[in-house]
Amino acid sequence: MQIVIGLLADEEGEPLAVRVFAGNRNDPTTVVEQIQILQKQFQVEELVFVGDRGMVKSKGKEALTAAGMRYITALTDPQIRGLLGQGILPLSLFREQVCEVQADRVCYILRKNPAEAEREQHRWEDKLAKLEAQVAARNQQVREHPRCQPEAGRRALEAWTGRHKLTGLVVIKLEGTQLKLQRNEEAIRGRWSWPVAMW
């Protein structure tokens, strides 16, 4: 058994209002009720709501907009990809220096975080090392057991690359009975220029 507690506090951390929700309530679904508390109980007419990607989702955004309130949140990877695809945000603006773009009454704050980019590269190299080890193990298995089907091994490893978000960054080829791992260097270079911080 569990419950969800919605707590509003002042700038000193003192509780202003507490609401208890059912334990199966997601955080984003509590935003509307918290806004109503601020408006009715505390007569707040203007505020800026700050929440993470999990808190400020579509329904929360709609409620905030309907209440005439503004919000700050981070965008998800698919949202960033969509904005890049629409040409609203040029990739060239993602640098270490903070910059902003305004479009459709929304202000986007952009920055490439070098520390996060380095962590992401380490994660990629770790995944690649694991994949290379699996390819080597599968090739060894095929050499030792002639009945092994190399094509089945290739499909299994391609599924692994998909689950670990490496699709497009590497290609697994079958040369005879042996698998060969090939890096897509152009895609990899593009990946490291990808934005890693955006609000």
Coordinates of C-alpha atoms in Angstrom, one line a residue:
M1 CA 0.0 0.0 0.0
Q2 CA 1.3 3.5 -0.8
I3 CA 0.1 7.1 -1.1
V4 CA 1.3 10.1 -3.0
I5 CA 1.7 13.3 -1.1
G6 CA 1.6 16.7 -2.9
L7 CA 3.5 19.3 -0.8
L8 CA 3.6 23.1 -1.5
A9 CA 6.3 24.9 0.5
D10 CA 7.5 28.5 0.6
E11 CA 11.0 29.7 -0.2
E12 CA 12.2 28.7 3.3
G13 CA 10.8 25.2 2.9
E14 CA 7.9 25.7 5.3
P15 CA 4.8 23.7 4.2
L16 CA 1.9 25.8 2.9
A17 CA -0.4 23.1 1.7
V18 CA -0.4 19.3 1.7
R19 CA -2.7 17.0 -0.3
V20 CA -2.8 13.2 -0.2
F21 CA -3.5 11.4 -3.5
A22 CA -4.0 7.7 -4.3
G23 CA -0.8 5.7 -4.5
N24 CA -1.3 5.0 -8.2
R25 CA -1.4 8.7 -9.2
N26 CA 1.4 9.9 -11.4
D27 CA 3.1 13.2 -10.6
P28 CA 2.0 15.0 -13.7
T29 CA -1.7 14.3 -12.9
T30 CA -1.4 16.2 -9.6
V31 CA -0.3 19.5 -11.3
V32 CA -3.8 20.8 -12.0
E33 CA -4.9 20.4 -8.4
Q34 CA -1.9 22.1 -7.1
I35 CA -2.5 25.0 -9.5
Q36 CA -6.1 25.3 -8.2
I37 CA -4.8 25.4 -4.6
L38 CA -2.4 28.3 -5.5
Q39 CA -5.1 30.2 -7.3
K40 CA -8.0 29.7 -4.9
Q41 CA -6.4 29.3 -1.5
F42 CA -3.5 31.6 -1.8
Q43 CA -4.8 34.0 -4.5
V44 CA -1.7 33.6 -6.7
E45 CA -2.3 35.3 -10.0
E46 CA 1.1 34.9 -11.6
L47 CA 3.8 32.3 -11.2
V48 CA 6.4 30.3 -13.2
F49 CA 6.1 26.6 -12.6
V50 CA 9.4 24.7 -12.8
G51 CA 9.3 20.9 -13.3
D52 CA 11.4 18.1 -14.7
R53 CA 10.5 16.1 -17.9
G54 CA 8.4 13.7 -15.9
M55 CA 6.4 16.4 -14.1
V56 CA 5.5 18.8 -16.9
K57 CA 3.9 16.7 -19.6
S58 CA 1.2 17.5 -22.1
K59 CA -1.7 17.6 -19.6
G60 CA 0.3 19.7 -17.1
K61 CA 1.3 22.1 -19.9
E62 CA -2.3 22.4 -21.0
A63 CA -3.4 23.1 -17.4
L64 CA -0.7 25.7 -16.9
T65 CA -1.5 27.4 -20.1
A66 CA -5.2 27.4 -19.4
A67 CA -4.5 29.0 -16.0
G68 CA -2.4 31.7 -17.6
M69 CA 0.8 30.5 -15.9
R70 CA 4.2 30.0 -17.4
Y71 CA 6.5 27.0 -16.9
I72 CA 10.1 25.9 -17.3
T73 CA 11.1 22.4 -18.1
A74 CA 13.6 20.3 -20.0
L75 CA 12.7 18.7 -23.3
T76 CA 12.8 15.0 -24.1
D77 CA 15.1 13.6 -26.8
P78 CA 12.1 13.0 -29.2
Q79 CA 10.9 16.6 -28.7
I80 CA 14.4 18.0 -29.5
R81 CA 14.6 15.8 -32.6
G82 CA 11.2 17.1 -33.7
L83 CA 12.2 20.7 -33.3
L84 CA 15.5 20.1 -35.2
G85 CA 13.5 18.3 -38.0
Q86 CA 11.1 21.2 -38.3
G87 CA 14.0 23.7 -38.5
I88 CA 12.9 25.6 -35.4
L89 CA 16.2 24.8 -33.8
P90 CA 19.5 24.7 -35.8
L91 CA 22.0 22.1 -34.6
S92 CA 24.7 24.8 -34.9
L93 CA 23.3 26.7 -31.9
F94 CA 24.1 23.8 -29.5
R95 CA 27.4 25.1 -28.0
E96 CA 28.9 25.5 -24.6
Q97 CA 27.7 29.1 -24.6
V98 CA 24.0 29.4 -23.6
C99 CA 21.8 30.8 -26.3
E100 CA 18.1 31.2 -26.8
V101 CA 15.6 30.8 -29.6
Q102 CA 12.0 32.1 -29.6
A103 CA 9.3 30.4 -31.6
D104 CA 5.5 30.2 -31.2
R105 CA 5.6 32.1 -27.9
V106 CA 8.0 29.6 -26.5
C107 CA 11.6 30.5 -25.4
Y108 CA 14.1 27.6 -25.9
I109 CA 17.3 27.8 -23.9
L110 CA 20.1 25.8 -25.6
R111 CA 23.5 24.6 -24.3
K112 CA 25.8 21.7 -25.0
N113 CA 27.1 20.3 -21.7
P114 CA 30.6 19.0 -22.4
A115 CA 30.7 16.9 -19.1
E116 CA 27.4 15.2 -20.1
A117 CA 28.7 14.7 -23.6
E118 CA 31.8 13.0 -22.2
R119 CA 29.7 10.7 -20.0
E120 CA 27.5 9.8 -23.0
Q121 CA 30.6 8.9 -25.0
H122 CA 31.8 6.7 -22.2
R123 CA 28.4 4.9 -22.1
W124 CA 28.6 4.5 -25.9
E125 CA 32.2 3.0 -25.7
D126 CA 31.1 0.7 -23.0
K127 CA 28.1 -0.6 -25.0
L128 CA 30.3 -1.0 -28.1
A129 CA 32.9 -3.0 -26.1
K130 CA 30.1 -5.3 -24.9
L131 CA 28.8 -5.7 -28.4
E132 CA 32.3 -6.5 -29.7
A133 CA 32.6 -9.2 -27.0
Q134 CA 29.3 -10.7 -28.0
V135 CA 30.3 -10.8 -31.7
A136 CA 33.6 -12.5 -30.8
A137 CA 31.8 -15.0 -28.6
R138 CA 29.2 -15.8 -31.3
N139 CA 31.9 -16.2 -33.9
Q140 CA 33.8 -18.6 -31.6
Q141 CA 30.6 -20.6 -31.0
V142 CA 30.0 -20.9 -34.8
R143 CA 33.6 -22.1 -35.3
E144 CA 33.3 -24.7 -32.6
H145 CA 29.7 -25.9 -33.4
P146 CA 29.1 -26.2 -37.2
R147 CA 25.4 -26.5 -36.7
C148 CA 25.1 -23.0 -35.3
Q149 CA 23.3 -20.7 -37.7
P150 CA 25.3 -17.4 -38.2
E151 CA 22.2 -15.6 -39.5
A152 CA 20.3 -16.2 -36.3
G153 CA 23.3 -14.8 -34.4
R154 CA 23.3 -11.7 -36.5
R155 CA 19.5 -11.1 -35.9
A156 CA 20.0 -11.6 -32.2
L157 CA 22.8 -9.0 -32.0
E158 CA 20.9 -6.6 -34.2
A159 CA 18.1 -6.8 -31.7
W160 CA 20.6 -6.1 -28.9
T161 CA 21.9 -3.0 -30.7
G162 CA 18.3 -1.8 -31.1
R163 CA 17.6 -2.2 -27.4
H164 CA 20.7 -0.3 -26.5
K165 CA 20.1 2.5 -29.0
L166 CA 23.1 1.7 -31.2
T167 CA 21.0 1.3 -34.4
G168 CA 22.6 3.4 -37.2
L169 CA 25.8 3.8 -35.3
V170 CA 27.1 0.2 -36.1
V171 CA 26.4 -2.3 -38.8
I172 CA 26.6 -6.1 -38.2
K173 CA 27.6 -7.9 -41.4
L174 CA 27.8 -11.6 -42.1
E175 CA 31.0 -12.6 -44.0
G176 CA 30.8 -16.3 -44.7
T177 CA 30.0 -17.8 -41.3
Q178 CA 31.6 -15.0 -39.3
L179 CA 30.0 -11.8 -38.1
K180 CA 31.8 -8.5 -38.6
L181 CA 31.1 -5.3 -36.7
Q182 CA 31.5 -2.0 -38.6
R183 CA 31.2 1.5 -37.2
N184 CA 29.3 4.2 -39.0
E185 CA 31.8 7.0 -38.3
E186 CA 29.7 9.7 -39.8
A187 CA 26.7 8.8 -37.7
I188 CA 28.9 8.6 -34.6
R189 CA 30.4 12.1 -35.3
G190 CA 26.8 13.4 -35.6
R191 CA 25.9 11.8 -32.4
W192 CA 28.6 13.6 -30.4
S193 CA 27.5 16.9 -31.8
W194 CA 23.9 16.1 -30.6
P195 CA 22.5 18.5 -27.9
V196 CA 22.7 17.2 -24.4
A197 CA 21.0 20.0 -22.5
M198 CA 17.9 22.0 -23.5
W199 CA 15.1 23.9 -21.7

